[in-house]
Amino acid sequence: MALCLYSACLPLRQQPGNANFSYELDFINRRSSIITPSRVVMPQILPSVQAETIGSRVFVVSDLHTDYFENMMWVRYLSSNRYKKDVLIVAGDVAETCGNFVLTMSLLRESFRHVFFVPGNHDLWLRREKHNYFSSLDKLDKLLYACERLGVETKPSIVDGLGIIPLYSWYHESFDEERDITGIRIPSLEMACKDFHVCRWPDGLKNGETLALYFDCMNDKNWNTVKDIQRRCSHIVSFSHFLPRLELCPEKRMLFYPNLPKIIGSKFLETRIRSIHGDAGKQSTCHVFGHTHFCWDTILDGIRYVQAPLAYPKERKRRMNGGEDWLPFCIYADGRFAEKLSPCYWSDYYAVNPRTPNCTQLAPWVARFYAKTL
């Protein structure tokens, strides 16, 4: 796994736990015994609003990864009564296999009045499927059909006056426009990211701008509905799996895999978001995303961006903000967006420390890692 720690301002022994990104890098897994940051007691993340409210509450979560037993049990243990009037937004990476995906979404539908979904990269993996899919797009069609049968919503809609807009997306390398780290041997994207091996695309499509644009164009068929939502709704939340902005990921020098920004986001996605919420944004708009497994809550150019991942069981044990006891996160209640998700260690860090992407000096913990492993 590619891991990164919170603050470059503290010595490693004082780092507040670690916030994790989930790409299963074989070169790191083989040497995982060397990554043993200190355990630090930290305040738990604030719980979601649980009191009775007027109208529907909207909860968000991403990266459920229910192929892991512990994560599937977390879904099973969600209350079947507490959320009966509420909405759940699932920002991708539900499960790797179609069977686990269907079971997970069935359980969520039993708990929530409405469930919304967009696919992540893990949802389109083919390596463990018994069915011989022609491509990952073929599997996507099957997942969307399963959602339709289960009553899981994958198209823009209005719920109790709130506009909810799913946005399809995929990442591309040119999303990363910040200065690269040099002087160390960084594994290639193909070595670092399993998507290159366990997703399969029709002729003419491959990872890159072409694929990212293909997924972005999937949103066109729903654009008349989006325009109607813009006319009718004063509050709108959009959501995707991938990142729309580089500022929603730590700088490269902070990351154990410095090329991570090349496989996480889409410039096309941010263009879509701005066409929905406006170039200047407003307080009544929000975008939810997933993928990197970093808790995040920040406002950029007038739009609130939130990530609330369940992530992998090992990640929850290593990091201080857990996930089992505060997810799903309530982002909207009583006709307004909820208070900030806190603490979010990286977005809190950048709230007081400027982003310096032109600085390529590795953070101490990253420098030590490469000194020991490469």
GROMACS .gro file of C-alpha atoms in nm:
model
  374
    1MET     CA    1   0.000   0.000   0.000
    2ALA     CA    2   0.111   0.354  -0.063
    3LEU     CA    3   0.095   0.530   0.268
    4CYS     CA    4   0.148   0.886   0.374
    5LEU     CA    5   0.168   1.066   0.704
    6TYR     CA    6   0.000   1.380   0.809
    7SER     CA    7   0.235   1.668   0.878
    8ALA     CA    8   0.573   1.763   0.739
    9CYS     CA    9   0.605   2.004   1.029
   10LEU     CA   10   0.656   1.733   1.294
   11PRO     CA   11   0.931   1.475   1.343
   12LEU     CA   12   0.823   1.125   1.245
   13ARG     CA   13   0.792   1.001   1.603
   14GLN     CA   14   0.541   1.283   1.666
   15GLN     CA   15   0.336   1.227   1.353
   16PRO     CA   16  -0.034   1.192   1.445
   17GLY     CA   17  -0.080   0.835   1.328
   18ASN     CA   18  -0.107   0.804   0.953
   19ALA     CA   19  -0.367   0.875   0.689
   20ASN     CA   20  -0.361   0.611   0.422
   21PHE     CA   21  -0.404   0.579   0.050
   22SER     CA   22  -0.504   0.235  -0.063
   23TYR     CA   23  -0.324   0.145  -0.384
   24GLU     CA   24  -0.184  -0.203  -0.323
   25LEU     CA   25   0.171  -0.149  -0.438
   26ASP     CA   26   0.349  -0.482  -0.442
   27PHE     CA   27   0.688  -0.321  -0.384
   28ILE     CA   28   0.556  -0.168  -0.062
   29ASN     CA   29   0.357  -0.470   0.053
   30ARG     CA   30   0.666  -0.688   0.038
   31ARG     CA   31   0.843  -0.448   0.273
   32SER     CA   32   0.548  -0.342   0.487
   33SER     CA   33   0.733  -0.439   0.804
   34ILE     CA   34   0.947  -0.129   0.773
   35ILE     CA   35   0.647   0.106   0.787
   36THR     CA   36   0.573   0.124   1.156
   37PRO     CA   37   0.484   0.482   1.249
   38SER     CA   38   0.430   0.555   1.615
   39ARG     CA   39   0.091   0.505   1.773
   40VAL     CA   40  -0.043   0.838   1.893
   41VAL     CA   41  -0.367   0.890   2.083
   42MET     CA   42  -0.575   1.137   1.883
   43PRO     CA   43  -0.926   1.278   1.922
   44GLN     CA   44  -1.189   1.076   1.742
   45ILE     CA   45  -1.367   1.223   1.447
   46LEU     CA   46  -1.692   1.396   1.537
   47PRO     CA   47  -1.998   1.173   1.486
   48SER     CA   48  -2.268   1.247   1.233
   49VAL     CA   49  -2.593   1.413   1.327
   50GLN     CA   50  -2.820   1.146   1.472
   51ALA     CA   51  -3.102   1.352   1.623
   52GLU     CA   52  -3.445   1.371   1.469
   53THR     CA   53  -3.463   1.622   1.187
   54ILE     CA   54  -3.723   1.766   0.955
   55GLY     CA   55  -3.723   1.587   0.620
   56SER     CA   56  -3.456   1.354   0.488
   57ARG     CA   57  -3.098   1.356   0.606
   58VAL     CA   58  -2.828   1.284   0.349
   59PHE     CA   59  -2.535   1.063   0.446
   60VAL     CA   60  -2.219   1.001   0.247
   61VAL     CA   61  -1.958   0.725   0.233
   62SER     CA   62  -1.705   0.598  -0.018
   63ASP     CA   63  -1.470   0.303  -0.064
   64LEU     CA   64  -1.674   0.039   0.117
   65HIS     CA   65  -1.457  -0.248  -0.020
   66THR     CA   66  -1.691  -0.514   0.110
   67ASP     CA   67  -1.482  -0.796  -0.034
   68TYR     CA   68  -1.318  -0.760   0.309
   69PHE     CA   69  -1.515  -0.949   0.572
   70GLU     CA   70  -1.489  -0.669   0.831
   71ASN     CA   71  -1.628  -0.416   0.585
   72MET     CA   72  -1.919  -0.636   0.484
   73MET     CA   73  -2.001  -0.684   0.851
   74TRP     CA   74  -1.997  -0.306   0.900
   75VAL     CA   75  -2.263  -0.279   0.629
   76ARG     CA   76  -2.466  -0.562   0.784
   77TYR     CA   77  -2.462  -0.390   1.123
   78LEU     CA   78  -2.603  -0.060   0.994
   79SER     CA   79  -2.931   0.012   1.167
   80SER     CA   80  -3.240  -0.099   0.977
   81ASN     CA   81  -3.451   0.165   1.154
   82ARG     CA   82  -3.237   0.476   1.211
   83TYR     CA   83  -3.208   0.573   0.841
   84LYS     CA   84  -3.551   0.477   0.706
   85LYS     CA   85  -3.629   0.835   0.596
   86ASP     CA   86  -3.277   0.913   0.480
   87VAL     CA   87  -3.053   0.920   0.173
   88LEU     CA   88  -2.714   0.752   0.132
   89ILE     CA   89  -2.464   0.863  -0.133
   90VAL     CA   90  -2.204   0.595  -0.215
   91ALA     CA   91  -1.908   0.743  -0.401
   92GLY     CA   92  -1.772   0.428  -0.561
   93ASP     CA   93  -1.555   0.124  -0.484
   94VAL     CA   94  -1.829  -0.086  -0.328
   95ALA     CA   95  -1.683  -0.427  -0.407
   96GLU     CA   96  -1.458  -0.605  -0.652
   97THR     CA   97  -1.699  -0.889  -0.734
   98CYS     CA   98  -2.049  -0.851  -0.871
   99GLY     CA   99  -2.186  -1.086  -0.606
  100ASN     CA  100  -2.053  -0.878  -0.319
  101PHE     CA  101  -2.167  -0.560  -0.493
  102VAL     CA  102  -2.527  -0.683  -0.520
  103LEU     CA  103  -2.530  -0.806  -0.160
  104THR     CA  104  -2.389  -0.477  -0.032
  105MET     CA  105  -2.634  -0.260  -0.222
  106SER     CA  106  -2.923  -0.484  -0.116
  107LEU     CA  107  -2.828  -0.436   0.248
  108LEU     CA  108  -2.797  -0.060   0.207
  109ARG     CA  109  -3.139  -0.042   0.041
  110GLU     CA  110  -3.286  -0.220   0.342
  111SER     CA  111  -3.150   0.056   0.567
  112PHE     CA  112  -3.202   0.373   0.361
  113ARG     CA  113  -3.499   0.525   0.182
  114HIS     CA  114  -3.276   0.626  -0.112
  115VAL     CA  115  -2.932   0.500  -0.214
  116PHE     CA  116  -2.729   0.675  -0.487
  117PHE     CA  117  -2.420   0.527  -0.651
  118VAL     CA  118  -2.142   0.598  -0.899
  119PRO     CA  119  -1.881   0.334  -0.994
  120GLY     CA  120  -1.520   0.334  -0.883
  121ASN     CA  121  -1.225   0.153  -1.034
  122HIS     CA  122  -1.250  -0.151  -0.803
  123ASP     CA  123  -1.612  -0.201  -0.905
  124LEU     CA  124  -1.490  -0.264  -1.262
  125TRP     CA  125  -1.211  -0.510  -1.183
  126LEU     CA  126  -1.247  -0.848  -1.356
  127ARG     CA  127  -0.984  -1.072  -1.195
  128ARG     CA  128  -1.216  -1.256  -0.953
  129GLU     CA  129  -1.534  -1.267  -1.160
  130LYS     CA  130  -1.671  -1.608  -1.252
  131HIS     CA  131  -1.858  -1.455  -1.544
  132ASN     CA  132  -1.644  -1.395  -1.851
  133TYR     CA  133  -1.711  -1.027  -1.917
  134PHE     CA  134  -1.612  -0.891  -2.256
  135SER     CA  135  -1.479  -0.576  -2.088
  136SER     CA  136  -1.507  -0.365  -1.776
  137LEU     CA  137  -1.775  -0.163  -1.954
  138ASP     CA  138  -1.972  -0.485  -1.994
  139LYS     CA  139  -1.947  -0.535  -1.618
  140LEU     CA  140  -2.051  -0.173  -1.560
  141ASP     CA  141  -2.369  -0.236  -1.759
  142LYS     CA  142  -2.446  -0.535  -1.537
  143LEU     CA  143  -2.386  -0.334  -1.219
  144LEU     CA  144  -2.612  -0.053  -1.339
  145TYR     CA  145  -2.882  -0.307  -1.429
  146ALA     CA  146  -2.850  -0.458  -1.080
  147CYS     CA  147  -2.888  -0.109  -0.932
  148GLU     CA  148  -3.205  -0.054  -1.133
  149ARG     CA  149  -3.354  -0.380  -1.007
  150LEU     CA  150  -3.259  -0.299  -0.646
  151GLY     CA  151  -3.389   0.056  -0.659
  152VAL     CA  152  -3.041   0.207  -0.627
  153GLU     CA  153  -3.032   0.542  -0.809
  154THR     CA  154  -2.758   0.618  -1.060
  155LYS     CA  155  -2.910   0.923  -1.230
  156PRO     CA  156  -2.965   1.283  -1.115
  157SER     CA  157  -3.272   1.329  -0.899
  158ILE     CA  158  -3.441   1.559  -0.648
  159VAL     CA  159  -3.512   1.433  -0.296
  160ASP     CA  160  -3.706   1.662  -0.062
  161GLY     CA  161  -3.588   1.969  -0.249
  162LEU     CA  162  -3.220   1.869  -0.262
  163GLY     CA  163  -3.066   1.809  -0.603
  164ILE     CA  164  -2.842   1.501  -0.610
  165ILE     CA  165  -2.621   1.454  -0.917
  166PRO     CA  166  -2.404   1.143  -0.975
  167LEU     CA  167  -2.108   1.210  -1.207
  168TYR     CA  168  -1.929   0.932  -1.394
  169SER     CA  169  -1.553   0.975  -1.424
  170TRP     CA  170  -1.216   0.806  -1.473
  171TYR     CA  171  -0.864   0.930  -1.408
  172HIS     CA  172  -0.596   1.034  -1.656
  173GLU     CA  173  -0.225   1.099  -1.614
  174SER     CA  174  -0.240   1.454  -1.752
  175PHE     CA  175  -0.459   1.550  -1.455
  176ASP     CA  176  -0.130   1.587  -1.269
  177GLU     CA  177   0.025   1.921  -1.363
  178GLU     CA  178   0.254   1.961  -1.062
  179ARG     CA  179   0.630   1.917  -1.062
  180ASP     CA  180   0.751   1.556  -1.048
  181ILE     CA  181   0.982   1.414  -0.785
  182THR     CA  182   1.320   1.316  -0.928
  183GLY     CA  183   1.633   1.153  -0.793
  184ILE     CA  184   1.465   0.835  -0.668
  185ARG     CA  185   1.349   0.524  -0.850
  186ILE     CA  186   0.970   0.542  -0.850
  187PRO     CA  187   0.786   0.235  -0.982
  188SER     CA  188   0.589   0.285  -1.302
  189LEU     CA  189   0.215   0.346  -1.298
  190GLU     CA  190   0.164   0.001  -1.448
  191MET     CA  191   0.356  -0.158  -1.161
  192ALA     CA  192   0.186   0.052  -0.895
  193CYS     CA  193  -0.176   0.040  -1.007
  194LYS     CA  194  -0.366  -0.286  -1.053
  195ASP     CA  195  -0.622  -0.117  -1.280
  196PHE     CA  196  -0.380  -0.159  -1.570
  197HIS     CA  197  -0.400  -0.537  -1.527
  198VAL     CA  198  -0.745  -0.620  -1.391
  199CYS     CA  199  -0.961  -0.384  -1.596
  200ARG     CA  200  -1.018  -0.460  -1.962
  201TRP     CA  201  -1.143  -0.209  -2.219
  202PRO     CA  202  -1.284  -0.238  -2.573
  203ASP     CA  203  -1.057  -0.161  -2.866
  204GLY     CA  204  -0.980   0.208  -2.887
  205LEU     CA  205  -1.007   0.268  -2.513
  206LYS     CA  206  -0.723   0.257  -2.263
  207ASN     CA  207  -0.620   0.435  -1.945
  208GLY     CA  208  -0.564   0.800  -2.026
  209GLU     CA  209  -0.754   1.101  -2.154
  210THR     CA  210  -0.952   0.893  -2.404
  211LEU     CA  211  -1.099   0.675  -2.131
  212ALA     CA  212  -1.153   0.969  -1.896
  213LEU     CA  213  -1.337   1.157  -2.170
  214TYR     CA  214  -1.548   0.848  -2.247
  215PHE     CA  215  -1.668   0.831  -1.886
  216ASP     CA  216  -1.726   1.206  -1.874
  217CYS     CA  217  -1.944   1.185  -2.185
  218MET     CA  218  -2.164   0.932  -2.007
  219ASN     CA  219  -2.299   1.229  -1.812
  220ASP     CA  220  -2.432   1.400  -2.126
  221LYS     CA  221  -2.745   1.186  -2.144
  222ASN     CA  222  -2.853   1.318  -1.802
  223TRP     CA  223  -2.773   1.683  -1.865
  224ASN     CA  224  -3.131   1.796  -1.928
  225THR     CA  225  -3.219   1.658  -1.585
  226VAL     CA  226  -2.921   1.844  -1.437
  227LYS     CA  227  -3.044   2.169  -1.588
  228ASP     CA  228  -3.389   2.108  -1.443
  229ILE     CA  229  -3.230   2.050  -1.100
  230GLN     CA  230  -3.039   2.377  -1.134
  231ARG     CA  231  -3.366   2.563  -1.198
  232ARG     CA  232  -3.563   2.400  -0.919
  233CYS     CA  233  -3.315   2.344  -0.634
  234SER     CA  234  -3.142   2.594  -0.408
  235HIS     CA  235  -2.917   2.321  -0.262
  236ILE     CA  236  -2.728   2.073  -0.482
  237VAL     CA  237  -2.479   1.796  -0.402
  238SER     CA  238  -2.283   1.627  -0.681
  239PHE     CA  239  -2.062   1.324  -0.633
  240SER     CA  240  -1.801   1.116  -0.813
  241HIS     CA  241  -1.548   0.850  -0.726
  242PHE     CA  242  -1.240   1.022  -0.861
  243LEU     CA  243  -1.092   1.359  -0.764
  244PRO     CA  244  -1.174   1.676  -0.956
  245ARG     CA  245  -0.879   1.881  -0.823
  246LEU     CA  246  -0.516   1.817  -0.734
  247GLU     CA  247  -0.558   2.023  -0.417
  248LEU     CA  248  -0.764   1.735  -0.275
  249CYS     CA  249  -0.454   1.517  -0.248
  250PRO     CA  250  -0.134   1.574  -0.047
  251GLU     CA  251   0.170   1.701  -0.234
  252LYS     CA  252   0.396   1.443  -0.400
  253ARG     CA  253   0.681   1.490  -0.153
  254MET     CA  254   0.447   1.377   0.125
  255LEU     CA  255   0.349   1.051  -0.046
  256PHE     CA  256   0.519   0.714  -0.035
  257TYR     CA  257   0.419   0.683  -0.400
  258PRO     CA  258   0.492   1.031  -0.538
  259ASN     CA  259   0.328   0.957  -0.874
  260LEU     CA  260  -0.007   0.895  -0.708
  261PRO     CA  261  -0.163   1.217  -0.850
  262LYS     CA  262  -0.134   1.069  -1.199
  263ILE     CA  263  -0.392   0.799  -1.121
  264ILE     CA  264  -0.655   0.972  -0.911
  265GLY     CA  265  -0.842   1.245  -1.095
  266SER     CA  266  -0.993   1.408  -1.402
  267LYS     CA  267  -0.985   1.765  -1.529
  268PHE     CA  268  -1.307   1.689  -1.719
  269LEU     CA  269  -1.473   1.622  -1.385
  270GLU     CA  270  -1.395   1.963  -1.240
  271THR     CA  271  -1.532   2.124  -1.557
  272ARG     CA  272  -1.858   1.931  -1.502
  273ILE     CA  273  -1.874   2.035  -1.139
  274ARG     CA  274  -1.825   2.403  -1.221
  275SER     CA  275  -2.096   2.382  -1.488
  276ILE     CA  276  -2.331   2.260  -1.214
  277HIS     CA  277  -2.228   2.476  -0.919
  278GLY     CA  278  -2.087   2.781  -1.097
  279ASP     CA  279  -1.735   2.916  -1.134
  280ALA     CA  280  -1.757   3.095  -0.801
  281GLY     CA  281  -1.958   2.826  -0.621
  282LYS     CA  282  -2.184   2.906  -0.326
  283GLN     CA  283  -2.258   2.790   0.026
  284SER     CA  284  -2.547   2.575  -0.090
  285THR     CA  285  -2.325   2.350  -0.306
  286CYS     CA  286  -2.112   2.048  -0.227
  287HIS     CA  287  -1.919   1.778  -0.411
  288VAL     CA  288  -1.846   1.436  -0.258
  289PHE     CA  289  -1.566   1.213  -0.386
  290GLY     CA  290  -1.367   0.903  -0.288
  291HIS     CA  291  -1.076   0.692  -0.416
  292THR     CA  292  -0.776   0.810  -0.211
  293HIS     CA  293  -0.906   0.700   0.131
  294PHE     CA  294  -0.815   1.035   0.289
  295CYS     CA  295  -1.083   1.202   0.501
  296TRP     CA  296  -1.118   1.547   0.349
  297ASP     CA  297  -1.345   1.848   0.402
  298THR     CA  298  -1.251   2.181   0.249
  299ILE     CA  299  -1.385   2.470   0.043
  300LEU     CA  300  -1.210   2.557  -0.284
  301ASP     CA  301  -1.332   2.844  -0.499
  302GLY     CA  302  -1.669   2.845  -0.326
  303ILE     CA  303  -1.747   2.472  -0.344
  304ARG     CA  304  -1.727   2.235  -0.049
  305TYR     CA  305  -1.540   1.909  -0.125
  306VAL     CA  306  -1.585   1.610   0.108
  307GLN     CA  307  -1.443   1.260   0.125
  308ALA     CA  308  -1.563   1.015   0.395
  309PRO     CA  309  -1.411   0.671   0.319
  310LEU     CA  310  -1.459   0.344   0.504
  311ALA     CA  311  -1.136   0.217   0.339
  312TYR     CA  312  -0.956  -0.106   0.424
  313PRO     CA  313  -0.964  -0.268   0.772
  314LYS     CA  314  -0.586  -0.233   0.815
  315GLU     CA  315  -0.608   0.135   0.728
  316ARG     CA  316  -0.872   0.196   0.992
  317LYS     CA  317  -0.651   0.029   1.253
  318ARG     CA  318  -0.350   0.239   1.158
  319ARG     CA  319  -0.517   0.575   1.135
  320MET     CA  320  -0.672   0.772   1.416
  321ASN     CA  321  -1.006   0.863   1.257
  322GLY     CA  322  -1.137   0.509   1.231
  323GLY     CA  323  -1.458   0.491   1.036
  324GLU     CA  324  -1.670   0.225   1.198
  325ASP     CA  325  -1.820   0.455   1.460
  326TRP     CA  326  -1.884   0.779   1.268
  327LEU     CA  327  -1.971   0.665   0.916
  328PRO     CA  328  -2.182   0.719   0.720
  329PHE     CA  329  -2.129   1.094   0.759
  330CYS     CA  330  -2.438   1.317   0.763
  331ILE     CA  331  -2.372   1.601   0.524
  332TYR     CA  332  -2.723   1.749   0.495
  333ALA     CA  333  -3.010   1.785   0.741
  334ASP     CA  334  -3.292   2.030   0.816
  335GLY     CA  335  -3.257   2.187   0.473
  336ARG     CA  336  -2.889   2.282   0.502
  337PHE     CA  337  -2.545   2.132   0.478
  338ALA     CA  338  -2.401   1.998   0.803
  339GLU     CA  339  -2.098   2.124   0.993
  340LYS     CA  340  -1.746   2.035   0.890
  341LEU     CA  341  -1.631   1.675   0.908
  342SER     CA  342  -1.351   1.696   1.164
  343PRO     CA  343  -1.073   1.618   1.214
  344CYS     CA  344  -0.960   1.567   0.854
  345TYR     CA  345  -0.588   1.566   0.900
  346TRP     CA  346  -0.472   1.655   0.551
  347SER     CA  347  -0.735   1.915   0.468
  348ASP     CA  348  -0.688   2.062   0.817
  349TYR     CA  349  -0.315   2.076   0.748
  350TYR     CA  350  -0.363   2.264   0.421
  351ALA     CA  351  -0.607   2.502   0.586
  352VAL     CA  352  -0.311   2.655   0.769
  353ASN     CA  353  -0.013   2.555   0.554
  354PRO     CA  354   0.022   2.668   0.192
  355ARG     CA  355   0.054   2.407  -0.078
  356THR     CA  356   0.409   2.416  -0.222
  357PRO     CA  357   0.412   2.175  -0.519
  358ASN     CA  358   0.736   2.319  -0.655
  359CYS     CA  359   0.916   2.194  -0.346
  360THR     CA  360   1.040   1.844  -0.429
  361GLN     CA  361   1.239   1.772  -0.113
  362LEU     CA  362   1.094   1.450   0.022
  363ALA     CA  363   0.925   1.455   0.359
  364PRO     CA  364   1.152   1.281   0.615
  365TRP     CA  365   0.937   0.966   0.640
  366VAL     CA  366   0.928   0.931   0.260
  367ALA     CA  367   1.303   0.986   0.227
  368ARG     CA  368   1.369   0.719   0.490
  369PHE     CA  369   1.137   0.478   0.315
  370TYR     CA  370   1.314   0.508  -0.020
  371ALA     CA  371   1.653   0.487   0.146
  372LYS     CA  372   1.554   0.151   0.295
  373THR     CA  373   1.365  -0.003   0.006
  374LEU     CA  374   1.518   0.106  -0.325
   0.00000   0.00000   0.00000
